[in-house]
Structure formats: structure tokens, C-alpha cells
Coordinates of C-alpha atoms (C1' of nucleotides) in Angstrom, one line a residue:
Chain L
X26 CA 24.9 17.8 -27.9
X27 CA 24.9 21.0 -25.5
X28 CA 21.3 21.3 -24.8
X29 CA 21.1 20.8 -21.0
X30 CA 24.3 23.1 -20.4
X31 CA 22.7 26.1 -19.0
X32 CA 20.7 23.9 -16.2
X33 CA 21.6 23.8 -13.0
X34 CA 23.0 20.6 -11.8
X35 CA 22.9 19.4 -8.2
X36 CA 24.3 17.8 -5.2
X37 CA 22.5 13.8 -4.8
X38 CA 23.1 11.8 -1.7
X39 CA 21.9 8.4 -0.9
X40 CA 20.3 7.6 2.8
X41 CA 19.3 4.6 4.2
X42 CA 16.7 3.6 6.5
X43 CA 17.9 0.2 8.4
X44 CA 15.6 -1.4 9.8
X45 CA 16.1 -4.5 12.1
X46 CA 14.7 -6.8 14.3
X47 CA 16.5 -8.6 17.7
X48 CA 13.6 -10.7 18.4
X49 CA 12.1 -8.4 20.7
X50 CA 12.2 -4.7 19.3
X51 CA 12.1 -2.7 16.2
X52 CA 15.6 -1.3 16.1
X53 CA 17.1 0.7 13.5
X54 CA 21.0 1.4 12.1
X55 CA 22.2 4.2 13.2
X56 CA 25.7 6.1 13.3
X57 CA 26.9 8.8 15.3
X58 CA 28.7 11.0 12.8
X59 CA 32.4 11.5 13.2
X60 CA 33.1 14.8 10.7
X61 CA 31.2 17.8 9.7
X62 CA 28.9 18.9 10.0
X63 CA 26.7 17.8 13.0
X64 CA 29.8 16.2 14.2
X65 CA 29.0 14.0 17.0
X66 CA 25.2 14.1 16.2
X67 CA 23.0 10.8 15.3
X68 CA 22.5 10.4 11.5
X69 CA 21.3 7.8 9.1
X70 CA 23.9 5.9 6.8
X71 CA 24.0 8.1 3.2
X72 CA 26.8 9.2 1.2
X73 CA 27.3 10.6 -2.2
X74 CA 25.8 9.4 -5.9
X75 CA 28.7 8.9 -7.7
X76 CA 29.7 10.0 -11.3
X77 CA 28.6 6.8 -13.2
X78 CA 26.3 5.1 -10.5
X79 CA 22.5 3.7 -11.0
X80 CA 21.1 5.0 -7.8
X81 CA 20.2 1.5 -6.6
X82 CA 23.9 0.6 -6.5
X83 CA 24.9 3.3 -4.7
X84 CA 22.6 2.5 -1.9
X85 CA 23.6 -1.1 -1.9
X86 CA 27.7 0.0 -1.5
X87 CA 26.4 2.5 1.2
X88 CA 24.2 -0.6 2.7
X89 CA 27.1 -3.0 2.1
X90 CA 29.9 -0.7 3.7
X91 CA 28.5 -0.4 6.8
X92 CA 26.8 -3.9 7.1
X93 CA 29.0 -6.1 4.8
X94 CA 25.5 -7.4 3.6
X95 CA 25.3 -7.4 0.0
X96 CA 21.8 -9.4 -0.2
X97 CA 19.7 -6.9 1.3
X98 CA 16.3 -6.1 0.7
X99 CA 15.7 -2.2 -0.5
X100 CA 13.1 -0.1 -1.9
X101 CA 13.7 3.3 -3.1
X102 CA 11.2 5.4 -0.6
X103 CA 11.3 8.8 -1.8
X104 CA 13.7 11.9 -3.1
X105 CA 13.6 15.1 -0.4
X106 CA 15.0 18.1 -1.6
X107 CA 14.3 21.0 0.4
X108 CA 16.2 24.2 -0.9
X109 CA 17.8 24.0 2.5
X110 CA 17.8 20.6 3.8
X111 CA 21.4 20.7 3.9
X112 CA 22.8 24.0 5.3
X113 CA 26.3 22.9 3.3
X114 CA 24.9 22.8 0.0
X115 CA 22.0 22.5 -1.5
X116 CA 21.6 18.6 -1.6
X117 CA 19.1 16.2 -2.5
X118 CA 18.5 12.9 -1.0
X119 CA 17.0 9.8 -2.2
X120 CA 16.3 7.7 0.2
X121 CA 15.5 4.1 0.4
X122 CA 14.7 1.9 3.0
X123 CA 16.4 -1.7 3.7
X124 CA 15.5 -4.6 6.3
X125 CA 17.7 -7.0 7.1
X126 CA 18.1 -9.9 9.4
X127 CA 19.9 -8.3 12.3
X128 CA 22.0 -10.9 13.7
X129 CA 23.5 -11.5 10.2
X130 CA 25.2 -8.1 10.1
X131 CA 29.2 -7.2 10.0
X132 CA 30.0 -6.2 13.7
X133 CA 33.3 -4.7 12.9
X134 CA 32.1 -2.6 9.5
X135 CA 29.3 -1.3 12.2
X136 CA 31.6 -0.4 14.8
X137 CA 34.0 1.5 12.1
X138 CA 31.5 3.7 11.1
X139 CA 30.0 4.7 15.0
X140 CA 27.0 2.7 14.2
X141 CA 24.3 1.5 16.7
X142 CA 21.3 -0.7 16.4
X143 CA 18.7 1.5 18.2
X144 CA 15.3 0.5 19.3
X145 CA 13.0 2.9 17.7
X146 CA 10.5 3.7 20.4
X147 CA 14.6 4.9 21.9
X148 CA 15.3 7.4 18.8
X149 CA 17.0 10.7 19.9
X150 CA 16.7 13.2 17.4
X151 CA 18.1 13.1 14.0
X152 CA 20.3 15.7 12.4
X153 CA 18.7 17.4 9.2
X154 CA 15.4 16.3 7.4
X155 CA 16.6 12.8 9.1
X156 CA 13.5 12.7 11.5
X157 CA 10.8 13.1 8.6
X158 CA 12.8 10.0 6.3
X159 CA 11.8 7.6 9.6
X160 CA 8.8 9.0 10.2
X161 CA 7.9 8.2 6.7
X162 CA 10.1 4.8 6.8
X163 CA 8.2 3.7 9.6
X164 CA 5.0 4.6 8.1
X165 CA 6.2 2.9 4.9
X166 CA 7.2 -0.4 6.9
X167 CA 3.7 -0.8 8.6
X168 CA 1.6 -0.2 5.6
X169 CA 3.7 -3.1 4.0
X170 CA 3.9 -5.3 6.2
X171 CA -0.1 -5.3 7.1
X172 CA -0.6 -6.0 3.3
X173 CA 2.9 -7.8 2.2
X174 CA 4.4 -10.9 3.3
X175 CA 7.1 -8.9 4.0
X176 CA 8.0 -9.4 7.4
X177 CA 10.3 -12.3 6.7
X178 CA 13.4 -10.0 5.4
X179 CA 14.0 -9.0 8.9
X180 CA 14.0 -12.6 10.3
X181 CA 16.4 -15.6 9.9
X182 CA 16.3 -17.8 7.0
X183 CA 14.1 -20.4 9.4
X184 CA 11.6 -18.7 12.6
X185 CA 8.7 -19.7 14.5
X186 CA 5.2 -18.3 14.2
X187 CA 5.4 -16.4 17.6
X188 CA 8.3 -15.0 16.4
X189 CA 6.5 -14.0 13.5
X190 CA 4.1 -12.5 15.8
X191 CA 6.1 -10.8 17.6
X192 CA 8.3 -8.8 15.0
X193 CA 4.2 -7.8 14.1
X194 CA 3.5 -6.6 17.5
X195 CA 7.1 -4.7 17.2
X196 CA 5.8 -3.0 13.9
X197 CA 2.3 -1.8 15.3
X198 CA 2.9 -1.4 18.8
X199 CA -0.1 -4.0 19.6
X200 CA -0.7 -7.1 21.2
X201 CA -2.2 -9.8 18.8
X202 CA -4.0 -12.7 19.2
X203 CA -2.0 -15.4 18.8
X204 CA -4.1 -18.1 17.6
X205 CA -5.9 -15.3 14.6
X206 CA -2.5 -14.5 13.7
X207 CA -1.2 -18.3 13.4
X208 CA -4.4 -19.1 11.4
X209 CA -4.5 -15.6 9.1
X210 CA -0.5 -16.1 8.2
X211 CA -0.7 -19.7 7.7
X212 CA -3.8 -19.5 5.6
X213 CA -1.3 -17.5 3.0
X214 CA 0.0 -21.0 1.9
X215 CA 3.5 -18.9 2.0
X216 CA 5.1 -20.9 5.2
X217 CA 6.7 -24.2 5.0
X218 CA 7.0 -26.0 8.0
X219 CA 10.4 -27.3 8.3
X220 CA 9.7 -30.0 10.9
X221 CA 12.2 -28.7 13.1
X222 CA 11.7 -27.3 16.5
X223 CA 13.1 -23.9 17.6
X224 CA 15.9 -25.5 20.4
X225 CA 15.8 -21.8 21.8
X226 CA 12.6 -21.8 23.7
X227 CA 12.7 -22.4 27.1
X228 CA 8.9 -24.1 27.2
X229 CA 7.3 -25.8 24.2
X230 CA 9.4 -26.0 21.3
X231 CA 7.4 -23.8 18.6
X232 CA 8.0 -25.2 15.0
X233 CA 10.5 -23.7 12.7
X234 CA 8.9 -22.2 9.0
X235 CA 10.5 -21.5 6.4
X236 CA 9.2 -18.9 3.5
X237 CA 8.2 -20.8 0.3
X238 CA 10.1 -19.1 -2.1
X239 CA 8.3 -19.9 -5.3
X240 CA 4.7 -18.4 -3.9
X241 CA 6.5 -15.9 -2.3
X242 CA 7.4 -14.3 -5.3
X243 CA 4.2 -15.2 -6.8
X244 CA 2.3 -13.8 -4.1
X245 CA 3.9 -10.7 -3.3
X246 CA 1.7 -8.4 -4.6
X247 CA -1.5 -10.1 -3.4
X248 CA -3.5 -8.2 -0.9
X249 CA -3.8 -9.7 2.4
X250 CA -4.8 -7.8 5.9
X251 CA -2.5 -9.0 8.4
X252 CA -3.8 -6.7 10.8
X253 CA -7.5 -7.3 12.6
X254 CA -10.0 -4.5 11.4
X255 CA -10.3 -2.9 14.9
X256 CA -14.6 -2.6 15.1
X257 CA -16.3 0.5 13.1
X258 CA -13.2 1.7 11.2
X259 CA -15.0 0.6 7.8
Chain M
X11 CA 32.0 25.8 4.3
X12 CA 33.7 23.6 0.8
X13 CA 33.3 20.2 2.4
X14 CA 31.0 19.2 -0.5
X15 CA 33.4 20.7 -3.5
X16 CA 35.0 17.6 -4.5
X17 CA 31.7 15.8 -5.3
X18 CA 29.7 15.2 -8.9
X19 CA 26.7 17.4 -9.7
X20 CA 23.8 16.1 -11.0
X21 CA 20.8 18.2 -13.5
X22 CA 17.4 16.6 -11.8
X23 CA 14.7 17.1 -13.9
X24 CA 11.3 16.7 -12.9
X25 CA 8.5 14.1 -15.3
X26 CA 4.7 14.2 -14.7
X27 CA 2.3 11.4 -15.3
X28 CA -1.1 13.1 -15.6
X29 CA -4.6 10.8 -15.2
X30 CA -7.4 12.0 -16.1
X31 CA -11.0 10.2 -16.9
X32 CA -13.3 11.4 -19.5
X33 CA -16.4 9.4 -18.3
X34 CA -15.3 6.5 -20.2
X35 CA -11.8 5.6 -20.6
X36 CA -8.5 6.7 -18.3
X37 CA -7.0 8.7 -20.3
X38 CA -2.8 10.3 -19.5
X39 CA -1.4 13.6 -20.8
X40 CA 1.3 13.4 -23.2
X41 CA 3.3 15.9 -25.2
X42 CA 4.5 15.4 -28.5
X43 CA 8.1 16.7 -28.3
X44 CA 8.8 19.5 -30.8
X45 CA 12.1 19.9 -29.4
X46 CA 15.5 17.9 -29.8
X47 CA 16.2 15.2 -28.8
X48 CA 13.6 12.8 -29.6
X49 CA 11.8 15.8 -31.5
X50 CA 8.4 14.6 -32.7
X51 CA 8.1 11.3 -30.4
X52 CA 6.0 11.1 -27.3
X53 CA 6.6 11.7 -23.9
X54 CA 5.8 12.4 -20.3
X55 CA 5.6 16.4 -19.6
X56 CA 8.7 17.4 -17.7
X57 CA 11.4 19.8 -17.1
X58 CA 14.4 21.1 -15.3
X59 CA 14.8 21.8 -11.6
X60 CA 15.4 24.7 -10.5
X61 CA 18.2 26.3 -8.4
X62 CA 16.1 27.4 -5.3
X63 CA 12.7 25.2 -6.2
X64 CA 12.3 22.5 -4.3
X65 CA 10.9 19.2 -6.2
X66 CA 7.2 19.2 -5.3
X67 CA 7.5 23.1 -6.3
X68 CA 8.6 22.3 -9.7
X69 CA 6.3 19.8 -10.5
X70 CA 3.6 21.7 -9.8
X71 CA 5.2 24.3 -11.9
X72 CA 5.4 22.1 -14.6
X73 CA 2.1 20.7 -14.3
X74 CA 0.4 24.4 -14.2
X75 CA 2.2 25.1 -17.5
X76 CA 0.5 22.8 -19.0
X77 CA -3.2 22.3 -18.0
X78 CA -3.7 25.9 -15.5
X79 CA -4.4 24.2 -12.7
X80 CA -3.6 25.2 -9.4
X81 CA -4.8 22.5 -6.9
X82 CA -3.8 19.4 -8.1
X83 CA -3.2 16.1 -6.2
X84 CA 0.2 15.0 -6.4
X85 CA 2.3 12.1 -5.2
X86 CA 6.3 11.5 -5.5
X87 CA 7.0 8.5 -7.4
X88 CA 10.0 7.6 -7.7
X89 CA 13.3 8.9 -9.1
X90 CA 15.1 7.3 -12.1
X91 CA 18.6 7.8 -12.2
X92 CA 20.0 5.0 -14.5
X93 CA 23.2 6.3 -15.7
X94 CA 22.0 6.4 -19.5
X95 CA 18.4 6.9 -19.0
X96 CA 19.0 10.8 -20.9
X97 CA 21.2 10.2 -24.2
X98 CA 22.3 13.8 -23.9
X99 CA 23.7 13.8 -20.6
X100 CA 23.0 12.1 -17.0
X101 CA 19.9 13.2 -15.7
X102 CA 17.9 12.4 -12.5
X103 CA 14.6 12.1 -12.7
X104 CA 11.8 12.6 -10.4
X105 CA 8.8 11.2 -11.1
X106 CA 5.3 12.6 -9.9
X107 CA 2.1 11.4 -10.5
X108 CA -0.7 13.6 -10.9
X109 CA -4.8 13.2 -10.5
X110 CA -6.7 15.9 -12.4
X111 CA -10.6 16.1 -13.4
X112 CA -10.2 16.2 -17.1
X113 CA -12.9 18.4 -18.3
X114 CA -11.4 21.0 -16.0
X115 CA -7.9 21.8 -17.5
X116 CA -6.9 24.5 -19.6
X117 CA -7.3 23.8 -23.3
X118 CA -5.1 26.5 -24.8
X119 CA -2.2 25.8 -22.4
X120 CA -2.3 21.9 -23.6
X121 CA -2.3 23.2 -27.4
X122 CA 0.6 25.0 -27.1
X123 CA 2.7 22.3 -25.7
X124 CA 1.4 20.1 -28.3
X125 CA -0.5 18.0 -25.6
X126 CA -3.3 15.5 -26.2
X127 CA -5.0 13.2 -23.7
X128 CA -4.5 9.5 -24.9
X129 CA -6.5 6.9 -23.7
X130 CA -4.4 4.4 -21.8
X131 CA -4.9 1.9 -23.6
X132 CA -3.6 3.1 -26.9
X133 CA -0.9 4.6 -25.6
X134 CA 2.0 5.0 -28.3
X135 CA 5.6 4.2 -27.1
X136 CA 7.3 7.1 -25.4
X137 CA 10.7 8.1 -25.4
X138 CA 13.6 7.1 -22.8
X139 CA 12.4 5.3 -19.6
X140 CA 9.2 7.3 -20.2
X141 CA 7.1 3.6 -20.6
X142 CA 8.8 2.6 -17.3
X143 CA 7.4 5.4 -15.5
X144 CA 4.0 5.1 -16.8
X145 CA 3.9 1.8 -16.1
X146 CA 4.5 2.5 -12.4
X147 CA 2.3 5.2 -12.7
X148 CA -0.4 2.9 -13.7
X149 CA 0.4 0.2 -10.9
X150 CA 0.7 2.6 -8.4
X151 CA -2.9 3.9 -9.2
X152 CA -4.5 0.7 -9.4
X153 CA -2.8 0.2 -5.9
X154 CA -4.0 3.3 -4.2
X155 CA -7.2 2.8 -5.7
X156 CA -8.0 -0.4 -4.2
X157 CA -7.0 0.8 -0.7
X158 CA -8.0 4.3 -0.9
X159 CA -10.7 6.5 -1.6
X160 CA -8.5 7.8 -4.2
X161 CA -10.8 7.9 -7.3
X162 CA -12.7 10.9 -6.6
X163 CA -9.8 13.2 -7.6
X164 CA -9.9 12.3 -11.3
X165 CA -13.9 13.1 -10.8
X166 CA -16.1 16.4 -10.9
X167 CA -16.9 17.8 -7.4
X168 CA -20.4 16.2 -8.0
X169 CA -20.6 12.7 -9.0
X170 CA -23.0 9.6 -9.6
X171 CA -22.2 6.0 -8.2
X172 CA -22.1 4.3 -11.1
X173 CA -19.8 7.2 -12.8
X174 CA -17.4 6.2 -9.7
X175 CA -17.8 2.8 -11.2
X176 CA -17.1 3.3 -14.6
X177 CA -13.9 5.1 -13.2
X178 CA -13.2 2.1 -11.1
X179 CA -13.9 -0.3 -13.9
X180 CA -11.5 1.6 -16.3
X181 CA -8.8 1.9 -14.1
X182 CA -8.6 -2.2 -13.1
X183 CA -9.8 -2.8 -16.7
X184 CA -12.7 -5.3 -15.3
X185 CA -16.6 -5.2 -14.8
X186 CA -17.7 -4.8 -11.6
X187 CA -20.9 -5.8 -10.2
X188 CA -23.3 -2.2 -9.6
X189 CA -25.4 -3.5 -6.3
X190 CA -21.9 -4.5 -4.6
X191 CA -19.5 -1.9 -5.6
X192 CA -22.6 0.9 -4.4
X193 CA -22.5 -1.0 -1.0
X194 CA -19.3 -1.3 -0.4
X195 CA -18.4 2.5 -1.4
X196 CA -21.2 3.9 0.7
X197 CA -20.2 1.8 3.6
X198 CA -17.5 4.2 3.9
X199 CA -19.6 6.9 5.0
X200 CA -17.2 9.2 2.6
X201 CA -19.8 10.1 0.5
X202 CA -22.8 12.7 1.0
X203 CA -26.0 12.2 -1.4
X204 CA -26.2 16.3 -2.1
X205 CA -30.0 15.3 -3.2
X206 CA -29.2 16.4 -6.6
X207 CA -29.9 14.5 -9.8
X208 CA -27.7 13.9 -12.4
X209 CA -29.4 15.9 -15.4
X210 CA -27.2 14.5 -17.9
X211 CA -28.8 10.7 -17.7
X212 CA -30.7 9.7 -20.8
X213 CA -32.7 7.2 -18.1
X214 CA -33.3 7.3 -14.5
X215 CA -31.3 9.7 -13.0
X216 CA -28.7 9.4 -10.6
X217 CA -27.8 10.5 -7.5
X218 CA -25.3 13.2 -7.0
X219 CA -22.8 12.8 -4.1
X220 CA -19.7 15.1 -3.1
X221 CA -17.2 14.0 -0.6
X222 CA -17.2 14.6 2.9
X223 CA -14.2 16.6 3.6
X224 CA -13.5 16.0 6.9
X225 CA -14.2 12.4 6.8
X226 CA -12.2 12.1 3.5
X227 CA -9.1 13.5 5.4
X228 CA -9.5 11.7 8.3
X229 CA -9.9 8.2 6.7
X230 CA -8.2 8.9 3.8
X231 CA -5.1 6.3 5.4
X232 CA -7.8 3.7 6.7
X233 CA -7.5 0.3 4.7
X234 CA -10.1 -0.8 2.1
X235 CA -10.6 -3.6 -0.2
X236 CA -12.5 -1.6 -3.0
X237 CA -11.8 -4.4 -5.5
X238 CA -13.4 -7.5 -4.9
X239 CA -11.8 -10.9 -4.0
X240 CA -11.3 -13.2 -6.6
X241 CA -12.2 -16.8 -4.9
X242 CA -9.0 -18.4 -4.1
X243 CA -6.5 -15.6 -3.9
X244 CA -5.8 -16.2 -0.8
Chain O
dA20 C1' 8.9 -37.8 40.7
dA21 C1' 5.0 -35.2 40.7
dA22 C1' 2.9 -30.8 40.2
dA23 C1' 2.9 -26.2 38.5
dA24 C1' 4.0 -22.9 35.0
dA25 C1' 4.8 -21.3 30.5
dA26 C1' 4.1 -21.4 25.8
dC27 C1' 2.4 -23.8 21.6
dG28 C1' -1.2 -25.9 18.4
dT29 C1' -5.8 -26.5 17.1
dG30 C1' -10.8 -25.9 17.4
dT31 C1' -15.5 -23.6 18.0
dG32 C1' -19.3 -20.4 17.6
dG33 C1' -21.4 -16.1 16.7
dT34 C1' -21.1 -12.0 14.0
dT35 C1' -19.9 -9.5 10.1
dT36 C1' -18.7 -9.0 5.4
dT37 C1' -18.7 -10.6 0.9
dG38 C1' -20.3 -11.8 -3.7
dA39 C1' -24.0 -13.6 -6.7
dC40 C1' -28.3 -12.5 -8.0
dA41 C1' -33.7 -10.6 -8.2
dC42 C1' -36.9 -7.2 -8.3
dA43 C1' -39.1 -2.7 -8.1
dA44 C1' -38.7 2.3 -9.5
dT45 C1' -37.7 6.1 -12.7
dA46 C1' -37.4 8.5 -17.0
dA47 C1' -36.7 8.8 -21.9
dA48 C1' -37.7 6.8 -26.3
dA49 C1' -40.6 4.2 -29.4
Chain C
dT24 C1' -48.8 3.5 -23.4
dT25 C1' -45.5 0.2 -24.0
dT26 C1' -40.7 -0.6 -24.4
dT27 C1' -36.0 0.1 -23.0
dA28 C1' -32.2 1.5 -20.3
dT29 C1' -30.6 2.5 -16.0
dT30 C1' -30.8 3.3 -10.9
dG31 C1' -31.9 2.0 -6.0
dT32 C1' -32.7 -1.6 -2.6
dG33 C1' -33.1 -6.3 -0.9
dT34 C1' -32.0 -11.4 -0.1
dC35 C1' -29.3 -15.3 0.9
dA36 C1' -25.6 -18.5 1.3
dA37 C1' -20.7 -18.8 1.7
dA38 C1' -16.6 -17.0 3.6
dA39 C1' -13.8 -14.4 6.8
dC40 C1' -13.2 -12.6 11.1
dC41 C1' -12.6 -12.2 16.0
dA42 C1' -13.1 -13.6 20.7
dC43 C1' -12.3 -17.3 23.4
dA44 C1' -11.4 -22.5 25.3
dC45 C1' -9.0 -26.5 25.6
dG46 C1' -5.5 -30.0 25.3
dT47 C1' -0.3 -30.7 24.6
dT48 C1' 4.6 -30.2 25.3
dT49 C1' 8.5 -28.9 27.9
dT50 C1' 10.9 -26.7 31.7
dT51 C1' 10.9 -25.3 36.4
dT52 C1' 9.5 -25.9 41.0
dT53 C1' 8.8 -28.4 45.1

DNA sequence: AAAAAAACGTGTGGTTTTGACACAATAAAA
DNA sequence: TTTTATTGTGTCAAAACCACACGTTTTTTT
């Protein structure tokens, strides 16, 4: 069959939006780009859709190669495609958008591709349409996680509440209260408590959770406010 | 600049799920194909994209071909790109979903592309990952709907309460009590009572409100919880 | 070794929002 | 003019929310 062979056919890239957490900021992966163009410029991680690859999989070897992750969790975000988002060649890109636990990450795949964690209220300017991706990423990541459990990607496998809390006040840029948030996140029957104390903390040991993996997946799409209704906005 | 030459071109095509609500039922737009492959099967509207368009351009291109309309909300979706989601050859494609007022679209355009608005629930099978799409589509509306003031672009600009309702109670599939759902929408302060009646009523009258603009834009990203809370969900 | 400091866990109370339900008002039809 | 269908407004108890207080645990300070 010949039917499609006098359409145009097009450049598709992948990009990825990394997002991680150190247990203090927001960071995300980024690389400083060692070829052309915008040689020397800060980009996100993308690369090429190949010949015979589901678009998910190619994000995941993009994720992989320069993480060595290969559990990660993605989302397909959106497809930009500006005539001249590229000045090359006409490219698309579909990007998608990936937390991961940061501390779990390959150092030397990193380091091999000019990558940096970067806290996000740091960002220098991105080459291309890279800017509007994060905007949208970041936009993506709050509306989430005020409705999703799904704060727990970026955080180790076991975590405390107030570090819970804080990854929260990362995302918003907000101080919480910490005895609402305890009692709204708890309340979500999501968090195990593992009956271990976090050895790190340097005053009261806070209790280490762990995500309840069965009701997690149940729960997922359940609508929750994580975030307090600041007075008057309904 | 050849930097890109060595790389696989994709064709992208472009697949529209229309809503629209007769008063009654949600209802999509679908085209019975009269063209090969799949000739004579259902499907999404779509087509190609083109060398210089860019991909909101083109679905709006698309979706003016086949109802007239100019000013139609739109959202990107999501791309599909499994490898053999087109029999013929690889193709890309990016989804949009569309919000229309029904009664407003163009009746001879939808003839000729052998269009007909199906009520969602008896909607036939459709061709290649068409049922995948629409049933994103579908989640994706019941999302936004719950969160935000979404509804009123499948409305007339002047509408009742309780035809908001019906709308509402179509698109969740679920009876919702009239005293509540009219407090909780005008507790929004998105709608203006124009002081109009409905003339159409066969009983009392209703209301007509319109939405106010400005507020509309302004809120429009505020969170909601439109649907009610089953007891125990959280 | 005792006191201070820091951070955690739980509780309380007043306010607001929610959901279930009742009743009066309006307009056409019988 | 009665009946019927539908709209607008109100009530109340339960639940959720937010602001805030207090006691506990562990390290640091003196």
C-alpha cells in the first residue's frame, strides 16, 4: 500500500524533564551540551525516535542512558512542534516528564553526558523551546502532586513525614503546617509505618513510612487536596 | 547545516475527538471512512501534518473542515506512536480533544465527510488505536470537569442550571442532587444570572446565566471538587 | 548531670463546607 | 381551578479544614 507516500514525514525527538529531589530542593537533570548546535549551552536530556521505537521506550533508553535507572516513573507531557523550534530542521518533540529518587541515580552515566542536578529556583536559560517544556513540567508536577499521591517517586523506598513535607514545600514554594499535613497525608490510608526511626535526624527520630503498594495503585486516581484552600479562592 | 541527515523521518498525523452535548446525552463526532484502509469503519476525524503547520494549526484545520467552526477549545492529548498503530506505514499521532456547542456546527460540512454525532454511549468500535484515544478522551474530560469550570464550552452562550446539570450528569454518567450541584456551581461566582428566562421550559422557567469572562479566565486554573464525595473515598 | 534547644506526634476547638432532604413558587397542561 | 412538572431557596447534622497548644524524644549546651 502507497497511500501515505506523498505526506510529508518529519524529524521526532524525545525530551525529558528530570525532576529530583535532595531532601531540601527541587532540582532538575540537566546537561550542558557538548556538540551542535548550542554547543556549550544548558539543555534537557532528548535524542532521536528511532526507526522501530514505541515512543515510551525511547524515552526510557534516553532516561536510562544518562541515569542508568531503568525503573523510572514517566508520563508522556506533551508534543511541541513549532515550524521553527529547531533552527536545524524542522523537529518535533515529545516530551515526557520522569521523577526519580535522586540519590539512586548513575554518577558516572551523569557525569559522561555534562549532566547537573540543578535546583530549579537556580535555572539558567534553556536552549530552544526548552524553557516552555519546564515551565509546563513544573506546572504539570504541582497540579499532580496537590491531587496524586505522587510525591513518593522522588523519595526513597522508606522517608519520614517531614520529609514528605518538605519535598511539598519544595513543589509550591510554601511553608506548611506540619501537623495539617501529617493528619491530611496520613488520613489517605496510603502510608505504612514501618516502625523504624529515621537514624539521620539530629533531634527526635521521625518514623520511617513506607507507601502501601496495593492502595497505592488503587488509589491513584482518587482526588485528594493536598494543599490547604488558601481563604476566598472558592 | 546536515547534522540531522542521518536520522528516521516520521509522517505525524493529527486525530480529533470532538464532544458535543445535545441537551441530553454527550455525544462525539465520528466519520465513517469512505476511503482505504479501513474504508467503511468508524473513526476519529484526522489528517496529515503539514510541512510548515504547526500541530495546534492543523488540528484546528482539521477540525474547521469538518464542523466550520472557528473558535473552538482545544487541548493536546497525547501522541500515539506505537510502532504498528497505522497498518499502512508508521505514523505518529497527535491527539487533540475538542469542546464544541453542538447545535452550532456546520451541517453540510459534516455530511460531506460522512460525519454523524454518536452518543457516547453507543459508540461502535473504531478503527486502529482509535478506542484508545477516545477512551482517554473520555477520562480526560470527566477529569477536567471535576476540577474545572470546563463544561460550559460544550453549552450555548446562555444557559440554565439544571441544563449545566444534565451536562454534568451525562458526562460522569450519575444523578446528581439539583439544590447541591446549584450551590456548589454558583459558589464559584463564574456565573452571571443575565435575568433572562429560558423560553424553551415546558414548566417553570429557568434562569439564564452566561459566564463571566474575566473571572472565568482568571479562575479557570483554581481547584474544585464539582463532583461530590462519595462517603469513604478518602 | 541537668537544662536548653530542636524537632516530632497527637489533640482541640471554632469555622466552613458538604450532602441529604423539605418546602414554597412558577407555569403549562388537564 | 386543580394537577403536574420543574425551579429556587432553606435547614441541619456530619465531616473536613485550619489555626494553634501541648507533651515527648533526642541532641547539644553548660
Amino acid at each position: 500500500m502507497e497511500q501515505y507516500s506523498h505526506q510529508s514525514r518529519f524529524l521526532v525527538a524525545t525530551d525529558c524533564i528530570i525532576f529530583g529531589f535532595d531532601g531540601e530542593a527541587l532540582n532538575m537533570l540537566l546537561i550542558k551540551r557538548n556538540f551542535q548546535p548550542e554547543k556549550g549551552k544548558w539543555s534537557l536530556m532528548g535524542g532521536f525516535l528511532q526507526e522501530e521505537e514505541d515512543l515510551e521506550v525511547g524515552a526510557k533508553r534516553i532516561l536510562n542512558e544518562l541515569t542508568g535507572l531503568d525503573d523510572v516513573y514517566i508520563e508522556q507531557l506533551k508534543t511541541f512542534g513549532r515550524v521553527d523550534r529547531d533552527p536545524v530542521e524542522r523537529t518535533l518533540s515529545v516530551v515526557f516528564f520522569a521523577l526519580i529518587n535522586q540519590h539512586q541515580h548513575d554518577e558516572g552515566a551523569v557525569k559522561a553526558h555534562h549532566a547537573h542536578w540543578i535546583n530549579l529556583n537556580r535555572k539558567p536559560p534553556l536552549i530552544f523551546d526548552h524553557d516552555e517544556m519546564t515551565r509546563l513540567a513544573l506546572e504539570h508536577l504541582r497540579y499532580q502532586a496537590a491531587l496524586h499521591p505522587i510525591g513518593f517517586e522522588l523519595l526513597p523506598e522508606k522517608f519520614t513525614i517531614p520529609q514528605l513535607q518538605k519535598l511539598y514545600e519544595a513543589i509550591y514554594n510554601m511553608k506548611l503546617d506540619r501537623r495539617n499535613f501529617s493528619r491530611k497525608i496520613l488520613s489517605t490510608g496510603l502510608l505504612i509505618n514501618t516502625g523504624e526511626k529515621d537514624q539521620h535526624a539530629a533531634t527526635k527520630k521521625a518514623s520511617l513510612y513506607q507507601l502501601d503498594e496495593e492502595r497505592y495503585k488503587d488509589k491513584f486516581n482518587s482526588f485528594w487536596h493536598f494543599m490547604p484552600h488558601p481563604a476566598g479562592q472558592n
